[in-house]
Amino acid sequence: MPSIRRSGGAVYFFWDGKLPNPGDEAFAAALHKRRFRTIESAASEEISAGWITPLDPTGDSFTAEDMDAGNCTWLRIRIDKKQLPRRWLQLHRDVAEKAKGKKLSAKERRELKDDLMDKLLPRILPTINMVDALLYHERKTVVLLNTSKAVGETFQKLFFESFQLPLESADPLTIGRRAGFDADTQRSLERAEPIRWFRENAKSARPVDAPVSVVEEASA
Amino acid sequence: MSTEPKRAPSGAETHGFLGEEFLTWLWFRWETEGGEFHLPGGRVVGIALDDFLTFAAPSDDETEQTLRHGLPTRTEEARTALRQGRRLRRARLILAEGPRQWTVTIDGATMRLSGAKLPEDAEECESDGDRSADRAANWLALHELLHALYASFLKARLVSEYRKTAGEKQAQWMQQ
């Protein structure tokens, strides 16, 4: 069995609501519903994203043992992308234009592209991206071991489609909301404004509304 | 006319500045009090700023400023940026709790982590499964430590007298 990475980027998410226990069948069934589906022989440009496990890259099985990593559940998503290489398209267009002796019209360019897609795409293998996520069920926290915005959005979508629970990014506001502060502090958090330390034409970096006497003492 | 619903701004968009203030506050606390924090649950964590700092652009028309390698916190460029009241947008931190040490670059506005390095695997790890369990615990510990530090910052930052008390001390440090 491979090991979880010891380095790299990470984005943390929270969820609210009831998520099936990772040891229960309902959890595996939810993953299975949005399991990865291959696009190896697809004849069109496509992206396929779905759940797999660290031990099974096909998305066919989701046993709790395959995802057990001590205090967390080790999830993995696979994102395959099949795309006609743009350089191939350009190359064929250059050849067609040379044979014709002038530039192709928009209609001819579209027909050439459709023709190439029909011929080439079934022979092109998709690129594969596998991304890990660690789910801490008791803490309602999941860490995605990837910082790409597109991957993050794909992961959030998959999670929602599987469990009907939206994930919330751990940003400065959401972390504060979950810090267990009293109602007054929560209100202060929601209304917080940046401190503008900088004042033009002043050497002092004091907060703009600090008492003048303090600043005078500091700069004396 | 577009019928697409208007997206609510994210917490990173509305409150990203708090993450930047948090990184600047960590630097202030590290330099003035040594960087040791006593967190709830009896946890003690030490922090230090490492070899990568990015100062946020003061406005949309200005540029970010990145300092890397060596000891960027000791450079004249860094002191000048602080004197101009600039906040840290990103910083590479070293965190230590007991024998465990993490290094990680934090983006203040989004709290995304990049280039994280977890502590060495525990000596007791004999199998890949052991290693995974140990690393999973360390990813969680990193999350808990950072969030506890951020909560400590918020606790100080959100009191009504902050700008006249702790905020003023930080301002004095920034103008040195």
Short mmCIF file of C-alpha atoms in Angstrom, two decimals:
data_model
loop_
_atom_site.label_atom_id
_atom_site.label_comp_id
_atom_site.label_asym_id
_atom_site.label_seq_id
_atom_site.Cartn_x
_atom_site.Cartn_y
_atom_site.Cartn_z
CA MET A 1 0.00 0.00 0.00
CA PRO A 2 1.36 3.46 -0.82
CA SER A 3 1.76 6.14 1.86
CA ILE A 4 0.14 9.53 2.29
CA ARG A 5 2.38 12.38 1.13
CA ARG A 6 4.60 14.11 3.65
CA SER A 7 4.91 17.38 1.74
CA GLY A 8 3.11 19.66 -0.69
CA GLY A 9 0.18 22.03 -0.75
CA ALA A 10 -3.07 21.71 1.16
CA VAL A 11 -6.47 23.34 1.41
CA TYR A 12 -8.74 22.65 4.36
CA PHE A 13 -12.52 22.47 4.17
CA PHE A 14 -15.30 22.10 6.73
CA TRP A 15 -18.78 20.67 6.46
CA ASP A 16 -21.88 20.88 8.58
CA GLY A 17 -24.54 18.22 8.82
CA LYS A 18 -24.47 14.46 9.03
CA LEU A 19 -21.99 12.54 6.96
CA PRO A 20 -22.24 8.73 6.98
CA ASN A 21 -19.59 7.05 9.10
CA PRO A 22 -16.71 6.04 6.79
CA GLY A 23 -16.98 2.49 8.11
CA ASP A 24 -20.63 2.22 7.06
CA GLU A 25 -21.89 0.90 3.77
CA ALA A 26 -23.72 4.16 3.14
CA PHE A 27 -20.39 5.96 2.90
CA ALA A 28 -19.00 3.52 0.32
CA ALA A 29 -22.31 3.65 -1.56
CA ALA A 30 -22.11 7.45 -1.73
CA LEU A 31 -18.61 7.26 -3.21
CA HIS A 32 -19.68 4.52 -5.60
CA LYS A 33 -22.51 6.67 -6.92
CA ARG A 34 -19.94 9.20 -8.16
CA ARG A 35 -17.12 6.77 -8.86
CA PHE A 36 -14.61 7.45 -11.59
CA ARG A 37 -15.66 6.41 -15.08
CA THR A 38 -13.07 5.89 -17.76
CA ILE A 39 -12.96 7.93 -20.97
CA GLU A 40 -10.13 5.91 -22.48
CA SER A 41 -12.02 5.14 -25.69
CA ALA A 42 -14.11 8.30 -25.87
CA ALA A 43 -14.28 9.90 -29.32
CA SER A 44 -14.78 13.45 -28.07
CA GLU A 45 -12.94 15.92 -25.89
CA GLU A 46 -13.98 15.11 -22.33
CA ILE A 47 -13.12 15.45 -18.67
CA SER A 48 -14.07 12.70 -16.24
CA ALA A 49 -13.74 13.15 -12.49
CA GLY A 50 -14.76 10.68 -9.81
CA TRP A 51 -13.79 8.81 -6.66
CA ILE A 52 -11.28 6.00 -6.60
CA THR A 53 -9.28 4.62 -3.67
CA PRO A 54 -5.53 4.63 -3.01
CA LEU A 55 -5.49 0.90 -3.76
CA ASP A 56 -7.83 0.76 -6.73
CA PRO A 57 -7.38 3.36 -9.49
CA THR A 58 -10.41 2.10 -11.43
CA GLY A 59 -13.19 3.27 -9.09
CA ASP A 60 -14.70 -0.19 -8.94
CA SER A 61 -14.34 -0.87 -5.21
CA PHE A 62 -14.58 1.19 -2.03
CA THR A 63 -13.78 -0.97 0.97
CA ALA A 64 -13.24 0.79 4.30
CA GLU A 65 -9.90 -1.00 4.75
CA ASP A 66 -8.57 0.47 1.48
CA MET A 67 -9.26 3.97 2.79
CA ASP A 68 -8.26 3.56 6.41
CA ALA A 69 -5.39 5.79 7.51
CA GLY A 70 -5.56 5.79 11.31
CA ASN A 71 -7.45 8.84 12.51
CA CYS A 72 -8.71 9.73 9.05
CA THR A 73 -10.24 8.32 5.89
CA TRP A 74 -7.96 8.54 2.89
CA LEU A 75 -9.99 9.62 -0.14
CA ARG A 76 -8.70 9.94 -3.67
CA ILE A 77 -10.20 11.53 -6.76
CA ARG A 78 -9.14 10.85 -10.31
CA ILE A 79 -9.49 13.47 -13.01
CA ASP A 80 -8.88 12.30 -16.58
CA LYS A 81 -8.87 14.74 -19.45
CA LYS A 82 -8.97 13.90 -23.13
CA GLN A 83 -8.17 16.71 -25.49
CA LEU A 84 -7.08 16.98 -29.11
CA PRO A 85 -3.51 18.26 -29.04
CA ARG A 86 -3.63 21.81 -30.42
CA ARG A 87 -0.34 21.37 -32.29
CA TRP A 88 -1.79 18.45 -34.25
CA LEU A 89 -4.72 20.58 -35.26
CA GLN A 90 -2.46 23.43 -36.32
CA LEU A 91 -0.24 21.06 -38.28
CA HIS A 92 -3.16 19.60 -40.25
CA ARG A 93 -4.56 23.07 -40.90
CA ASP A 94 -1.19 24.25 -42.25
CA VAL A 95 -1.06 21.26 -44.61
CA ALA A 96 -4.63 21.84 -45.84
CA GLU A 97 -3.98 25.54 -46.41
CA LYS A 98 -0.77 24.82 -48.30
CA ALA A 99 -2.60 22.35 -50.55
CA LYS A 100 -5.41 24.81 -51.14
CA GLY A 101 -3.11 27.76 -51.68
CA LYS A 102 -5.05 30.05 -49.32
CA LYS A 103 -6.46 30.21 -45.82
CA LEU A 104 -9.35 27.91 -44.91
CA SER A 105 -12.74 29.45 -44.31
CA ALA A 106 -14.34 29.19 -40.86
CA LYS A 107 -16.59 26.37 -42.09
CA GLU A 108 -13.63 24.45 -43.55
CA ARG A 109 -11.65 24.90 -40.33
CA ARG A 110 -14.58 23.53 -38.33
CA GLU A 111 -14.98 20.55 -40.67
CA LEU A 112 -11.25 19.83 -40.48
CA LYS A 113 -11.37 19.92 -36.68
CA ASP A 114 -14.42 17.61 -36.51
CA ASP A 115 -12.77 15.19 -38.93
CA LEU A 116 -9.55 15.12 -36.90
CA MET A 117 -11.45 14.60 -33.66
CA ASP A 118 -13.28 11.60 -35.14
CA LYS A 119 -10.01 10.10 -36.38
CA LEU A 120 -7.58 10.94 -33.57
CA LEU A 121 -9.44 11.13 -30.28
CA PRO A 122 -10.19 7.38 -29.96
CA ARG A 123 -6.41 6.84 -30.31
CA ILE A 124 -5.40 9.50 -27.78
CA LEU A 125 -5.03 8.49 -24.15
CA PRO A 126 -6.34 10.92 -21.54
CA THR A 127 -4.03 12.69 -19.09
CA ILE A 128 -4.49 11.38 -15.56
CA ASN A 129 -4.46 13.39 -12.33
CA MET A 130 -5.00 11.69 -8.97
CA VAL A 131 -5.48 13.86 -5.91
CA ASP A 132 -5.66 12.79 -2.28
CA ALA A 133 -7.92 14.12 0.44
CA LEU A 134 -7.93 13.22 4.13
CA LEU A 135 -11.29 13.19 5.86
CA TYR A 136 -11.43 13.64 9.65
CA HIS A 137 -14.98 12.59 10.34
CA GLU A 138 -15.25 13.60 14.00
CA ARG A 139 -13.86 17.05 13.31
CA LYS A 140 -15.98 17.63 10.21
CA THR A 141 -12.81 18.60 8.40
CA VAL A 142 -11.29 17.43 5.16
CA VAL A 143 -7.91 18.41 3.76
CA LEU A 144 -7.34 18.35 0.02
CA LEU A 145 -3.67 17.80 -0.78
CA ASN A 146 -3.68 20.09 -3.80
CA THR A 147 -3.99 23.88 -4.10
CA SER A 148 -5.26 24.21 -7.69
CA LYS A 149 -8.48 26.20 -7.86
CA ALA A 150 -9.92 23.93 -10.56
CA VAL A 151 -9.16 20.77 -8.58
CA GLY A 152 -10.63 22.35 -5.45
CA GLU A 153 -13.87 23.15 -7.28
CA THR A 154 -14.05 19.65 -8.75
CA PHE A 155 -13.53 18.17 -5.30
CA GLN A 156 -16.21 20.36 -3.71
CA LYS A 157 -18.65 19.42 -6.48
CA LEU A 158 -17.93 15.70 -6.13
CA PHE A 159 -18.30 15.85 -2.37
CA PHE A 160 -21.63 17.63 -2.68
CA GLU A 161 -22.94 15.27 -5.33
CA SER A 162 -21.94 12.29 -3.20
CA PHE A 163 -23.06 13.40 0.25
CA GLN A 164 -25.41 16.35 -0.43
CA LEU A 165 -23.28 18.44 1.95
CA PRO A 166 -21.54 21.62 0.79
CA LEU A 167 -17.90 22.09 1.76
CA GLU A 168 -16.79 25.43 3.10
CA SER A 169 -13.21 26.59 2.48
CA ALA A 170 -11.18 27.31 5.59
CA ASP A 171 -10.55 31.03 5.02
CA PRO A 172 -9.97 33.78 7.60
CA LEU A 173 -13.70 34.29 8.11
CA THR A 174 -14.87 30.67 8.30
CA ILE A 175 -12.04 29.66 10.63
CA GLY A 176 -12.99 32.56 12.90
CA ARG A 177 -16.65 31.56 12.84
CA ARG A 178 -15.67 28.09 14.06
CA ALA A 179 -13.31 29.27 16.79
CA GLY A 180 -16.01 29.12 19.48
CA PHE A 181 -16.12 32.84 20.23
CA ASP A 182 -18.98 34.48 22.15
CA ALA A 183 -21.69 36.39 20.29
CA ASP A 184 -20.02 39.81 20.75
CA THR A 185 -16.71 38.59 19.35
CA GLN A 186 -18.54 36.91 16.46
CA ARG A 187 -20.19 40.22 15.64
CA SER A 188 -16.83 41.97 15.79
CA LEU A 189 -15.43 39.37 13.42
CA GLU A 190 -18.21 39.87 10.88
CA ARG A 191 -17.77 43.66 11.01
CA ALA A 192 -13.97 43.75 11.17
CA GLU A 193 -12.22 46.28 8.94
CA PRO A 194 -8.56 46.28 7.98
CA ILE A 195 -6.21 48.31 10.13
CA ARG A 196 -4.64 50.97 7.96
CA TRP A 197 -1.23 51.30 9.51
CA PHE A 198 0.09 53.38 6.67
CA ARG A 199 -0.27 57.17 6.77
CA GLU A 200 1.02 59.29 3.95
CA ASN A 201 3.55 61.97 4.85
CA ALA A 202 4.13 60.41 8.23
CA LYS A 203 7.05 58.36 9.44
CA SER A 204 4.85 56.84 12.12
CA ALA A 205 3.13 53.56 11.31
CA ARG A 206 0.60 53.97 14.07
CA PRO A 207 -3.00 52.90 13.53
CA VAL A 208 -4.90 55.83 12.10
CA ASP A 209 -7.15 56.14 15.12
CA ALA A 210 -4.53 55.63 17.84
CA PRO A 211 -4.26 58.40 20.43
CA VAL A 212 -1.87 61.11 19.31
CA SER A 213 -0.07 61.24 22.65
CA VAL A 214 1.04 57.63 22.33
CA VAL A 215 2.47 58.29 18.91
CA GLU A 216 4.27 61.38 20.09
CA GLU A 217 5.85 59.39 22.88
CA ALA A 218 6.83 56.67 20.45
CA SER A 219 8.44 59.02 17.99
CA ALA A 220 10.17 61.19 20.64
CA MET B 1 -29.76 41.06 -19.56
CA SER B 2 -27.83 38.42 -17.64
CA THR B 3 -29.88 36.08 -15.46
CA GLU B 4 -26.90 34.51 -13.72
CA PRO B 5 -27.29 34.79 -9.94
CA LYS B 6 -24.82 37.04 -8.18
CA ARG B 7 -22.22 35.01 -6.28
CA ALA B 8 -21.81 35.90 -2.62
CA PRO B 9 -18.27 37.08 -1.87
CA SER B 10 -16.11 34.46 -0.16
CA GLY B 11 -14.59 34.89 3.28
CA ALA B 12 -11.20 35.23 1.60
CA GLU B 13 -12.54 38.21 -0.35
CA THR B 14 -14.25 39.97 2.56
CA HIS B 15 -11.91 39.02 5.43
CA GLY B 16 -8.66 38.06 3.70
CA PHE B 17 -7.01 41.04 5.35
CA LEU B 18 -7.37 39.28 8.72
CA GLY B 19 -5.18 36.44 7.49
CA GLU B 20 -2.58 38.98 6.37
CA GLU B 21 -2.77 40.79 9.71
CA PHE B 22 -2.38 37.40 11.40
CA LEU B 23 0.91 36.69 9.60
CA THR B 24 2.19 40.18 10.46
CA TRP B 25 1.13 39.67 14.09
CA LEU B 26 3.03 36.35 14.22
CA TRP B 27 6.15 38.17 13.08
CA PHE B 28 5.58 40.87 15.72
CA ARG B 29 5.08 38.29 18.48
CA TRP B 30 8.09 36.28 17.32
CA GLU B 31 10.39 39.28 17.40
CA THR B 32 9.09 40.84 20.59
CA GLU B 33 8.18 37.80 22.71
CA GLY B 34 10.21 34.97 21.26
CA GLY B 35 7.57 33.10 19.29
CA GLU B 36 6.35 30.68 21.96
CA PHE B 37 2.59 30.34 22.21
CA HIS B 38 0.59 28.60 24.91
CA LEU B 39 -2.53 27.24 23.28
CA PRO B 40 -5.71 25.76 24.74
CA GLY B 41 -5.35 22.17 25.88
CA GLY B 42 -1.88 22.81 27.30
CA ARG B 43 -0.24 22.77 23.89
CA VAL B 44 2.91 24.84 23.49
CA VAL B 45 4.06 25.71 20.00
CA GLY B 46 7.08 27.65 18.84
CA ILE B 47 7.02 29.58 15.59
CA ALA B 48 9.62 31.39 13.51
CA LEU B 49 9.51 33.11 10.15
CA ASP B 50 11.67 31.37 7.60
CA ASP B 51 13.17 32.40 4.29
CA PHE B 52 10.18 33.64 2.27
CA LEU B 53 8.01 36.72 2.76
CA THR B 54 5.60 38.49 0.46
CA PHE B 55 4.19 41.87 1.42
CA ALA B 56 0.67 42.58 0.18
CA ALA B 57 0.21 45.41 -2.28
CA PRO B 58 -1.13 48.42 -0.36
CA SER B 59 -3.56 49.12 -3.19
CA ASP B 60 -4.64 47.70 -6.55
CA ASP B 61 -2.22 50.04 -8.34
CA GLU B 62 0.82 48.89 -6.42
CA THR B 63 2.85 45.71 -6.47
CA GLU B 64 3.47 42.89 -4.05
CA GLN B 65 7.00 42.64 -2.76
CA THR B 66 8.66 39.27 -2.25
CA LEU B 67 11.82 38.63 -0.26
CA ARG B 68 13.37 35.18 -0.33
CA HIS B 69 16.45 33.28 0.84
CA GLY B 70 18.60 34.01 3.84
CA LEU B 71 16.93 36.00 6.61
CA PRO B 72 14.41 38.25 4.86
CA THR B 73 12.95 39.51 8.15
CA ARG B 74 16.31 41.14 8.93
CA THR B 75 16.58 43.07 5.68
CA GLU B 76 16.19 46.80 5.29
CA GLU B 77 13.54 46.14 2.61
CA ALA B 78 11.41 44.30 5.14
CA ARG B 79 11.77 47.05 7.76
CA THR B 80 10.85 49.66 5.17
CA ALA B 81 7.75 47.70 4.18
CA LEU B 82 6.68 47.51 7.83
CA ARG B 83 7.27 51.22 8.29
CA GLN B 84 4.98 51.80 5.33
CA GLY B 85 2.33 49.76 7.12
CA ARG B 86 2.34 46.87 4.68
CA ARG B 87 0.90 43.53 5.75
CA LEU B 88 2.36 40.11 5.02
CA ARG B 89 0.47 38.40 2.23
CA ARG B 90 2.45 35.15 2.39
CA ALA B 91 5.12 33.86 4.73
CA ARG B 92 7.05 30.68 5.22
CA LEU B 93 6.84 29.55 8.82
CA ILE B 94 8.55 26.98 10.96
CA LEU B 95 6.31 25.50 13.64
CA ALA B 96 7.51 23.20 16.38
CA GLU B 97 5.60 21.30 19.01
CA GLY B 98 7.73 19.02 21.15
CA PRO B 99 9.99 17.04 18.84
CA ARG B 100 7.78 17.62 15.79
CA GLN B 101 8.56 20.36 13.30
CA TRP B 102 6.63 21.60 10.28
CA THR B 103 7.59 24.14 7.64
CA VAL B 104 4.88 25.67 5.54
CA THR B 105 4.11 28.70 3.40
CA ILE B 106 0.78 30.28 4.28
CA ASP B 107 -1.23 32.54 2.03
CA GLY B 108 -2.84 34.88 4.53
CA ALA B 109 -5.88 35.90 2.52
CA THR B 110 -6.99 32.35 1.67
CA MET B 111 -5.19 30.35 4.38
CA ARG B 112 -4.02 27.93 1.70
CA LEU B 113 -0.83 26.07 2.50
CA SER B 114 1.92 25.43 0.02
CA GLY B 115 5.31 23.76 0.22
CA ALA B 116 4.35 22.14 3.52
CA LYS B 117 6.78 19.68 5.03
CA LEU B 118 5.57 17.43 7.80
CA PRO B 119 7.78 16.16 10.63
CA GLU B 120 9.95 13.12 9.97
CA ASP B 121 8.01 9.86 10.22
CA ALA B 122 7.93 8.47 13.75
CA GLU B 123 10.56 5.83 14.46
CA GLU B 124 7.85 3.32 15.33
CA CYS B 125 6.53 3.37 11.74
CA GLU B 126 7.28 -0.01 10.24
CA SER B 127 4.83 -0.25 7.36
CA ASP B 128 3.29 2.01 4.74
CA GLY B 129 0.07 1.87 6.76
CA ASP B 130 1.90 3.12 9.87
CA ARG B 131 3.47 5.91 7.87
CA SER B 132 0.14 6.97 6.42
CA ALA B 133 -1.48 7.04 9.86
CA ASP B 134 1.42 9.09 11.25
CA ARG B 135 1.30 11.57 8.37
CA ALA B 136 -2.49 11.86 8.56
CA ALA B 137 -2.08 12.78 12.24
CA ASN B 138 0.57 15.37 11.32
CA TRP B 139 -1.60 16.99 8.62
CA LEU B 140 -4.34 17.32 11.20
CA ALA B 141 -1.95 18.65 13.86
CA LEU B 142 -0.71 21.31 11.44
CA HIS B 143 -4.31 22.39 10.84
CA GLU B 144 -5.07 22.48 14.56
CA LEU B 145 -1.95 24.45 15.46
CA LEU B 146 -2.48 27.06 12.78
CA HIS B 147 -6.13 27.48 13.62
CA ALA B 148 -5.40 27.74 17.35
CA LEU B 149 -2.75 30.40 16.64
CA TYR B 150 -5.19 32.26 14.40
CA ALA B 151 -7.87 32.07 17.11
CA SER B 152 -5.35 33.56 19.60
CA PHE B 153 -4.73 36.39 17.18
CA LEU B 154 -8.45 37.01 16.65
CA LYS B 155 -9.09 37.00 20.37
CA ALA B 156 -6.64 39.88 20.75
CA ARG B 157 -7.57 41.62 17.51
CA LEU B 158 -11.32 41.71 17.99
CA VAL B 159 -11.42 43.46 21.37
CA SER B 160 -12.80 46.99 21.02
CA GLU B 161 -9.69 48.66 22.49
CA TYR B 162 -7.25 46.73 20.31
CA ARG B 163 -6.02 49.67 18.29
CA LYS B 164 -5.21 51.65 21.42
CA THR B 165 -3.54 48.78 23.30
CA ALA B 166 -1.94 45.76 21.64
CA GLY B 167 -2.37 47.33 18.20
CA GLU B 168 -0.45 50.39 19.33
CA LYS B 169 2.41 48.21 20.57
CA GLN B 170 2.54 46.54 17.18
CA ALA B 171 2.50 49.93 15.47
CA GLN B 172 5.50 51.01 17.53
CA TRP B 173 7.34 47.83 16.58
CA MET B 174 6.50 48.38 12.92
CA GLN B 175 7.93 51.88 12.92
CA GLN B 176 11.30 50.88 14.40
#
